[in-house]
CSV table of C-alpha atoms in Angstrom, one decimal:
chain,number,residue,atom,x,y,z
H,97,MET,CA,-215.6,-257.8,22.8
H,98,THR,CA,-218.5,-259.6,23.4
H,99,LEU,CA,-221.0,-261.0,21.3
H,100,ASP,CA,-224.7,-261.3,21.8
H,101,CYS,CA,-226.7,-263.5,21.4
H,102,PRO,CA,-230.4,-262.4,18.6
H,103,VAL,CA,-233.1,-263.2,20.1
H,104,PRO,CA,-235.1,-266.7,18.8
H,105,HIS,CA,-236.9,-265.6,16.4
H,106,GLY,CA,-240.1,-267.3,16.1
H,107,GLU,CA,-242.2,-268.3,12.5
H,108,SER,CA,-246.2,-267.3,13.8
H,109,GLU,CA,-248.0,-270.0,12.4
H,110,ARG,CA,-249.7,-269.9,8.2
H,111,LEU,CA,-253.5,-270.8,6.9
H,112,LEU,CA,-251.9,-273.9,4.9
H,113,LEU,CA,-254.8,-274.7,1.9
H,114,GLY,CA,-255.9,-278.1,3.8
H,115,HIS,CA,-257.2,-275.4,6.4
H,116,GLY,CA,-260.2,-274.8,4.0
H,117,ALA,CA,-260.7,-278.9,2.3
H,118,GLY,CA,-263.1,-279.6,5.4
H,119,GLY,CA,-261.2,-282.5,7.0
H,120,ARG,CA,-259.6,-282.9,10.1
H,121,LEU,CA,-257.5,-279.4,9.5
H,122,THR,CA,-260.4,-277.4,9.1
H,123,ALA,CA,-262.4,-278.7,11.9
H,124,GLU,CA,-259.1,-277.7,14.1
H,125,LEU,CA,-259.4,-274.0,12.5
H,126,LEU,CA,-262.7,-273.8,13.2
H,127,ASN,CA,-262.7,-275.3,17.2
H,128,ALA,CA,-259.5,-273.0,17.8
H,129,LEU,CA,-259.7,-269.8,15.8
H,130,VAL,CA,-262.7,-268.6,13.8
H,131,LEU,CA,-265.6,-270.5,16.4
H,132,PRO,CA,-264.4,-268.2,19.6
H,133,LEU,CA,-263.8,-265.2,18.3
H,134,VAL,CA,-267.0,-264.5,15.4
H,135,ALA,CA,-269.8,-266.8,17.4
H,136,ASP,CA,-271.3,-267.6,20.3
H,137,TYR,CA,-271.1,-271.5,20.2
H,138,THR,CA,-270.8,-273.3,23.4
H,139,GLY,CA,-270.6,-276.9,22.2
H,140,GLY,CA,-272.5,-279.4,19.8
H,141,PRO,CA,-272.2,-280.8,16.2
H,142,LEU,CA,-271.7,-277.4,12.3
H,143,GLU,CA,-274.4,-278.3,10.8
H,144,ASP,CA,-274.5,-277.5,6.9
H,145,ALA,CA,-277.4,-274.5,7.9
H,146,ALA,CA,-278.6,-273.6,10.7
H,147,SER,CA,-282.1,-271.8,12.4
H,148,VAL,CA,-282.6,-268.9,12.4
H,149,PRO,CA,-283.5,-267.7,16.5
H,150,ALA,CA,-286.6,-267.0,17.2
H,151,GLN,CA,-288.2,-267.7,13.6
H,152,PRO,CA,-286.7,-272.4,14.6
H,153,HIS,CA,-288.7,-273.1,10.6
H,154,LEU,CA,-286.1,-271.2,9.3
H,155,MET,CA,-283.3,-272.4,7.2
H,156,MET,CA,-280.4,-270.5,6.7
H,157,SER,CA,-276.7,-271.3,5.1
H,158,THR,CA,-273.6,-268.6,4.5
H,159,ASP,CA,-270.9,-270.8,1.3
H,160,ALA,CA,-267.9,-269.5,-0.8
H,161,PHE,CA,-267.2,-270.4,-4.1
H,162,VAL,CA,-263.6,-271.2,-5.3
H,163,VAL,CA,-263.0,-273.5,-7.4
H,164,SER,CA,-260.3,-274.1,-10.1
H,165,PRO,CA,-261.1,-273.8,-13.8
H,166,LEU,CA,-264.4,-272.2,-13.5
H,167,THR,CA,-266.0,-274.7,-15.9
H,168,PHE,CA,-266.3,-278.0,-16.2
H,169,PRO,CA,-267.7,-280.7,-17.9
H,170,GLY,CA,-271.3,-281.1,-16.2
H,171,GLY,CA,-271.3,-277.7,-14.3
H,172,ASP,CA,-269.0,-273.9,-13.4
H,173,ILE,CA,-268.4,-272.1,-10.7
H,174,GLY,CA,-272.3,-269.4,-11.5
H,175,SER,CA,-274.4,-273.8,-11.6
H,176,LEU,CA,-273.0,-274.5,-8.6
H,177,ALA,CA,-273.3,-271.6,-6.2
H,178,VAL,CA,-276.5,-272.0,-6.5
H,179,HIS,CA,-276.0,-275.7,-5.6
H,180,GLY,CA,-274.6,-275.8,-2.8
H,181,THR,CA,-276.7,-273.2,-1.1
H,182,VAL,CA,-279.2,-274.7,-1.6
H,183,ASN,CA,-278.4,-278.6,-1.1
H,184,ASP,CA,-276.7,-276.8,2.5
H,185,LEU,CA,-280.6,-276.2,3.0
H,186,ALA,CA,-281.2,-279.5,2.2
H,187,MET,CA,-279.5,-281.0,4.8
H,188,ARG,CA,-281.2,-279.3,7.4
H,189,GLY,CA,-284.6,-280.4,5.7
H,190,ALA,CA,-285.5,-277.0,4.2
H,191,LEU,CA,-287.0,-275.7,0.8
H,192,PRO,CA,-285.6,-273.1,-0.2
H,193,LEU,CA,-287.2,-268.9,-0.8
H,194,ALA,CA,-284.6,-267.1,-1.1
H,195,LEU,CA,-281.1,-266.6,-1.8
H,196,SER,CA,-277.9,-263.4,-2.5
H,197,CYS,CA,-274.7,-263.3,-4.3
H,198,ALA,CA,-271.5,-261.5,-3.7
H,199,VAL,CA,-269.6,-261.3,-6.3
H,200,ILE,CA,-265.5,-261.1,-6.0
H,201,ALA,CA,-263.4,-260.9,-9.4
H,202,GLU,CA,-260.3,-259.9,-10.7
H,203,GLU,CA,-259.3,-256.5,-12.0
H,204,GLY,CA,-259.0,-258.1,-15.6
H,205,LEU,CA,-260.9,-261.0,-16.2
H,206,PRO,CA,-262.3,-261.6,-19.7
H,207,LEU,CA,-266.5,-260.0,-18.6
H,208,ASP,CA,-267.5,-262.4,-21.0
H,209,GLU,CA,-266.1,-265.9,-18.1
H,210,LEU,CA,-267.8,-263.5,-15.8
H,211,ARG,CA,-271.1,-263.1,-18.0
H,212,ALA,CA,-271.1,-266.9,-18.4
H,213,ALA,CA,-270.3,-267.2,-15.3
H,214,LEU,CA,-273.5,-265.0,-13.7
H,215,THR,CA,-275.2,-266.3,-16.9
H,216,SER,CA,-275.1,-270.1,-15.7
H,217,LEU,CA,-276.1,-268.9,-11.6
H,218,GLY,CA,-279.1,-266.7,-12.7
H,219,LYS,CA,-280.5,-270.8,-14.4
H,220,ALA,CA,-279.8,-272.2,-12.2
H,221,ALA,CA,-281.4,-270.0,-9.7
H,222,ARG,CA,-284.3,-270.5,-12.3
H,223,ALA,CA,-284.6,-274.4,-12.7
H,224,VAL,CA,-284.2,-274.7,-9.2
H,225,PRO,CA,-286.2,-272.2,-8.7
H,226,VAL,CA,-285.5,-269.8,-6.0
H,227,PRO,CA,-285.0,-266.2,-6.6
H,228,VAL,CA,-281.4,-264.6,-6.2
H,229,VAL,CA,-282.9,-261.2,-3.9
H,230,THR,CA,-280.3,-259.4,-2.9
H,231,GLY,CA,-276.2,-258.9,-3.6
H,232,ASP,CA,-273.6,-256.5,-3.6
H,233,THR,CA,-269.6,-256.5,-5.7
H,234,LYS,CA,-266.7,-256.4,-5.5
H,235,VAL,CA,-263.2,-256.3,-8.5
H,236,VAL,CA,-260.4,-256.2,-6.0
H,237,GLY,CA,-256.0,-255.9,-8.0
H,238,ARG,CA,-255.0,-258.5,-10.5
H,239,GLY,CA,-253.8,-261.7,-8.8
H,240,ALA,CA,-255.9,-260.9,-5.1
H,241,ALA,CA,-258.8,-263.5,-6.6
H,242,ASP,CA,-258.1,-265.4,-9.3
H,243,LYS,CA,-260.4,-264.5,-11.8
H,244,LEU,CA,-263.8,-265.2,-9.4
H,245,PHE,CA,-265.1,-265.6,-6.2
H,246,LEU,CA,-268.4,-266.7,-6.2
H,247,ILE,CA,-270.3,-266.2,-2.0
H,248,THR,CA,-273.5,-267.0,-1.5
H,249,THR,CA,-276.6,-267.1,1.3
H,250,GLY,CA,-279.5,-268.6,0.9
H,251,ILE,CA,-282.7,-269.3,3.8
H,252,GLY,CA,-285.1,-271.5,3.7
H,253,ASN,CA,-288.2,-273.3,5.2
H,254,ARG,CA,-288.5,-276.5,6.5
H,255,ILE,CA,-290.4,-279.4,5.6
H,256,PRO,CA,-293.2,-279.8,8.5
H,257,GLY,CA,-292.2,-282.7,10.1
H,258,LEU,CA,-288.7,-282.9,9.3
H,259,THR,CA,-285.7,-282.4,11.6
H,260,PRO,CA,-281.7,-284.3,9.7
H,261,SER,CA,-279.3,-282.9,12.5
H,262,VAL,CA,-275.6,-284.9,11.9
H,263,ALA,CA,-276.6,-286.0,15.8
H,264,ARG,CA,-279.4,-287.6,15.1
H,265,ALA,CA,-278.0,-290.8,13.9
H,266,ARG,CA,-278.9,-294.5,15.6
H,267,PRO,CA,-277.5,-297.3,15.8
H,268,GLY,CA,-279.5,-300.3,13.3
H,269,ASP,CA,-280.7,-296.8,10.8
H,270,ALA,CA,-280.8,-298.2,7.5
H,271,ILE,CA,-277.8,-295.6,5.6
H,272,LEU,CA,-278.9,-294.6,2.0
H,273,LEU,CA,-276.6,-292.9,-0.8
H,274,SER,CA,-279.2,-292.0,-3.0
H,275,GLY,CA,-276.4,-291.7,-5.8
H,276,PRO,CA,-272.9,-292.8,-7.7
H,277,ILE,CA,-269.8,-291.1,-5.7
H,278,GLY,CA,-266.3,-289.2,-7.5
H,279,LEU,CA,-268.2,-287.3,-10.4
H,280,HIS,CA,-267.3,-283.8,-9.5
H,281,GLY,CA,-264.5,-283.8,-7.9
H,282,THR,CA,-262.6,-286.0,-10.6
H,283,ALA,CA,-264.1,-284.0,-13.0
H,284,VAL,CA,-262.7,-280.6,-12.2
H,285,LEU,CA,-259.0,-281.8,-12.0
H,286,SER,CA,-259.2,-283.5,-14.8
H,287,THR,CA,-260.6,-280.2,-16.6
H,288,ARG,CA,-257.2,-278.5,-14.4
H,289,GLU,CA,-254.8,-280.6,-14.9
H,290,GLY,CA,-255.5,-282.0,-18.3
H,291,LEU,CA,-255.4,-285.2,-17.8
H,292,GLY,CA,-257.9,-286.1,-20.5
H,293,PHE,CA,-260.4,-287.9,-18.1
H,294,ALA,CA,-263.0,-285.3,-18.9
H,295,SER,CA,-264.8,-287.2,-22.0
H,296,ASP,CA,-265.9,-289.7,-19.5
H,297,ILE,CA,-266.4,-288.4,-16.6
H,298,ALA,CA,-268.8,-285.4,-15.5
H,299,SER,CA,-269.6,-283.2,-12.4
H,300,ASP,CA,-272.3,-283.9,-10.6
H,301,SER,CA,-273.7,-281.0,-9.7
H,302,ARG,CA,-276.9,-280.6,-9.1
H,303,PRO,CA,-280.1,-279.1,-6.3
H,304,LEU,CA,-281.1,-282.4,-3.8
H,305,HIS,CA,-283.9,-280.0,-2.8
H,306,HIS,CA,-286.5,-282.2,-4.3
H,307,LEU,CA,-285.6,-285.5,-3.2
H,308,VAL,CA,-285.0,-284.2,0.6
H,309,GLU,CA,-288.6,-283.7,-0.1
H,310,ALA,CA,-289.7,-286.7,-1.3
H,311,LEU,CA,-288.0,-288.4,2.2
H,312,GLY,CA,-290.0,-285.4,3.5
H,313,ARG,CA,-294.0,-287.7,4.6
H,314,TYR,CA,-291.3,-290.0,6.9
H,315,GLY,CA,-290.6,-287.1,8.7
H,316,PRO,CA,-288.7,-288.0,12.3
H,317,ALA,CA,-287.7,-291.9,10.9
H,318,VAL,CA,-285.8,-289.3,8.6
H,319,HIS,CA,-282.9,-288.6,11.6
H,320,THR,CA,-279.5,-287.6,9.1
H,321,LEU,CA,-279.4,-286.1,5.6
H,322,ARG,CA,-275.2,-284.3,4.5
H,323,ASP,CA,-274.4,-283.9,0.9
H,324,PRO,CA,-270.8,-285.5,1.0
H,325,THR,CA,-268.4,-282.3,-0.6
H,326,ARG,CA,-265.9,-281.2,0.6
H,327,GLY,CA,-263.0,-285.2,2.1
H,328,GLY,CA,-265.7,-287.0,0.3
H,329,LEU,CA,-267.8,-289.4,1.2
H,330,ALA,CA,-265.0,-290.4,4.6
H,331,ALA,CA,-265.7,-286.9,6.1
H,332,ALA,CA,-269.9,-286.8,5.5
H,333,LEU,CA,-269.3,-290.2,7.7
H,334,ASN,CA,-267.2,-289.3,9.9
H,335,GLU,CA,-268.5,-286.1,11.3
H,336,ILE,CA,-272.1,-287.9,11.7
H,337,ALA,CA,-270.6,-291.0,13.8
H,338,ARG,CA,-268.0,-287.9,15.6
H,339,ASP,CA,-271.5,-286.6,16.4
H,340,SER,CA,-273.9,-289.2,16.7
H,341,ALA,CA,-271.5,-291.0,19.0
H,342,ALA,CA,-272.5,-294.1,16.9
H,343,SER,CA,-270.4,-296.8,15.0
H,344,ILE,CA,-270.9,-296.7,11.4
H,345,GLU,CA,-270.3,-299.8,9.2
H,346,ILE,CA,-270.0,-299.0,5.5
H,347,ASP,CA,-269.9,-302.4,2.5
H,348,GLU,CA,-267.1,-301.1,-0.1
H,349,SER,CA,-269.6,-303.8,-2.8
H,350,ALA,CA,-272.8,-301.8,-1.8
H,351,LEU,CA,-270.0,-298.2,-3.4
H,352,PRO,CA,-271.4,-296.9,-6.5
H,353,ILE,CA,-267.9,-295.3,-7.7
H,354,PRO,CA,-268.5,-295.0,-11.5
H,355,GLU,CA,-265.5,-297.0,-13.7
H,356,PRO,CA,-264.0,-293.8,-15.1
H,357,VAL,CA,-264.1,-292.9,-11.5
H,358,ALA,CA,-262.0,-295.8,-9.8
H,359,ALA,CA,-259.2,-295.9,-13.1
H,360,ALA,CA,-258.8,-292.2,-12.7
H,361,CYS,CA,-259.0,-292.6,-8.2
H,362,ASP,CA,-256.1,-295.6,-9.1
H,363,LEU,CA,-254.3,-293.2,-11.2
H,364,LEU,CA,-253.7,-290.7,-9.7
H,365,GLY,CA,-253.4,-293.0,-6.5
H,366,LEU,CA,-256.9,-291.3,-4.8
H,367,ASP,CA,-259.4,-292.8,-2.6
H,368,PRO,CA,-262.9,-292.2,-4.9
H,369,LEU,CA,-264.2,-291.6,-0.3
H,370,THR,CA,-262.5,-288.7,0.1
H,371,VAL,CA,-263.2,-287.3,-3.8
H,372,ALA,CA,-265.8,-284.5,-3.8
H,373,ASN,CA,-269.4,-284.8,-4.7
H,374,GLU,CA,-272.0,-281.6,-5.9
H,375,GLY,CA,-275.2,-284.1,-6.4
H,376,CYS,CA,-275.5,-286.7,-4.4
H,377,LEU,CA,-276.8,-287.2,0.0
H,378,VAL,CA,-276.5,-290.1,2.4
H,379,ALA,CA,-279.3,-290.3,4.1
H,380,PHE,CA,-279.6,-291.7,7.6
H,381,VAL,CA,-283.1,-292.9,8.3
H,382,ALA,CA,-284.8,-295.7,10.7
H,383,PRO,CA,-284.3,-299.4,10.1
H,384,SER,CA,-288.8,-299.9,9.7
H,385,THR,CA,-288.3,-297.1,6.9
H,386,ALA,CA,-285.6,-297.8,5.0
H,387,ASP,CA,-286.9,-299.9,1.7
H,388,ASP,CA,-290.2,-297.2,1.4
H,389,ALA,CA,-287.4,-294.1,1.6
H,390,LEU,CA,-285.0,-296.1,-0.4
H,391,SER,CA,-288.4,-296.5,-3.0
H,392,ALA,CA,-288.6,-292.6,-2.4
H,393,LEU,CA,-285.3,-291.3,-3.8
H,394,ARG,CA,-285.2,-294.3,-6.6
H,395,ASP,CA,-288.8,-291.9,-7.7
H,396,ARG,CA,-286.6,-288.9,-8.3
H,397,PRO,CA,-284.2,-288.8,-11.3
H,398,GLU,CA,-281.6,-287.7,-9.2
H,399,GLY,CA,-282.4,-290.9,-7.0
H,400,ALA,CA,-282.8,-293.1,-9.6
H,401,SER,CA,-279.3,-295.4,-8.7
H,402,ALA,CA,-280.1,-295.2,-5.1
H,403,THR,CA,-278.5,-297.6,-2.7
H,404,LEU,CA,-278.1,-299.4,1.0
H,405,ILE,CA,-274.5,-298.8,1.7
H,406,GLY,CA,-274.5,-299.6,5.6
H,407,ARG,CA,-275.6,-299.4,8.8
H,408,VAL,CA,-274.6,-298.1,12.4
H,409,THR,CA,-274.1,-301.1,14.1
H,410,ASP,CA,-273.4,-301.4,18.6
H,411,GLY,CA,-269.7,-300.4,17.2
H,412,PRO,CA,-267.1,-298.8,19.2
H,413,PRO,CA,-269.1,-294.7,19.2
H,414,GLY,CA,-267.2,-292.1,15.9
H,415,ARG,CA,-266.3,-295.3,14.2
H,416,VAL,CA,-266.2,-295.4,10.8
H,417,THR,CA,-265.6,-298.8,9.2
H,418,LEU,CA,-265.3,-300.2,5.6
H,419,ARG,CA,-266.2,-303.7,5.1
H,420,THR,CA,-264.0,-304.3,2.0
H,421,LEU,CA,-264.3,-306.8,-1.2
H,422,VAL,CA,-262.2,-309.9,0.6
H,423,GLY,CA,-264.2,-309.8,3.4
H,424,ALA,CA,-261.9,-308.1,5.9
H,425,ARG,CA,-262.4,-304.6,7.2
H,426,ARG,CA,-260.6,-301.4,7.7
H,427,VAL,CA,-261.1,-297.9,9.2
H,428,VAL,CA,-262.3,-295.3,6.9
H,429,ASP,CA,-260.3,-292.1,9.0
H,430,MET,CA,-261.7,-288.1,8.5
H,431,PRO,CA,-259.4,-287.0,6.2
H,432,LEU,CA,-256.4,-284.5,7.0
H,433,GLY,CA,-256.9,-282.6,4.4
H,434,GLU,CA,-258.2,-282.7,0.5
H,435,GLN,CA,-256.3,-284.2,-1.6
H,436,LEU,CA,-257.7,-281.7,-4.6
H,437,PRO,CA,-257.9,-278.6,-3.0
H,438,ARG,CA,-260.3,-275.2,-5.5
H,439,ILE,CA,-262.8,-278.2,-5.7
H,440,CYS,CA,-265.6,-276.3,-4.8
C-alpha cells in the first residue's frame, strides 16, 4: 500500500481592512495591484486630484465614503462625501465646478436614513456652492453594503498661478496647519463604540476651498497642500517627505491637539498624529511668505487657529521627525494601516 502526499494547499492572499486605510498597506496594494492594472502609471507622486488630459486647468478627483456610523457629532456620510471631494480638489489648488454622486444602498435600509443622508449631501453641496449634476443609484442585497456607501466625483478649475503638489516641498519651507487635529476620527469612534466622548468631541468635517482661495494670492510660493484624512497628519507628512525627497521636522509643542482628543487617545492607546481629520489642511510655503500665508489662513473662520508647526530641513530625505516636549527627537513613521477603520 502506498500513500500519496496530497498537493499542498496554497492559501491565496486576501484583502485586509488596513489595505484601504491610507498607510503603508494601501501604498503596497496600489503599487502592486491597482495601478498596474487600471492606469497608465509610470511612477511619480499620487496626488489628491489629477489634471484632465489636454485641459491642465481642470482638476478631477473621486472618492468613496463608507463611514460607520452614518451619522456622528459634527456631520454624517452625506456632508462628508461633499466636503471630502471638494477638499481633494482644493489640495491641487482648484475650486469646485461640479460633482457627481453614486449611491450604493443595502436592501432593508430605512428610507428615513437614506433621506437624511441625501438631504445632508444636498445641503452641503449648496453651501459650497457646487452643483450635483449626475449620478447613479444601486440597491444590493442585505449584508452586502453595510447600509449605505456614497461615491462622489468632482471636477474643479485651478486657481491661476497656484500649482501645489506633494512633490514640491523644498528645504526651508514653513509648514502651516490650519486647525486642530484628531477631531473627526475620535468623534466617529466614540459614536461607533459608545465611548462617551461625543459630548466633548465633534468632527471637523467642512470644506476647505476658501482657505486655498485665500492662499491663491501667493501663487508659486505655495508649494504643497494636503488634507490629513486617512492616516492623519503622520501619513500626510510622510507622503510629502517621500514624494518631495524632503526632511520634515515638526514641533510637538506647536501641534493643536484639543484636550478631549488627547484624553481620548491616551485612554484608547491611539496616536493623535495618525487619527483622521476632515476639516484641516497642511501647507508648505516658501519661508518669505510664511507670515503672510499664516495671516491669510487665520482671516478665515475655518483657519482661525492656524499655526506654524515645523520646517523642511536639510536632514535625510524622506524622513519625518518630531521634536518632543522634552527636546528629544523621534521619527514619525508612516502608519501601517488605519487604527480606526471605516472612518471616511
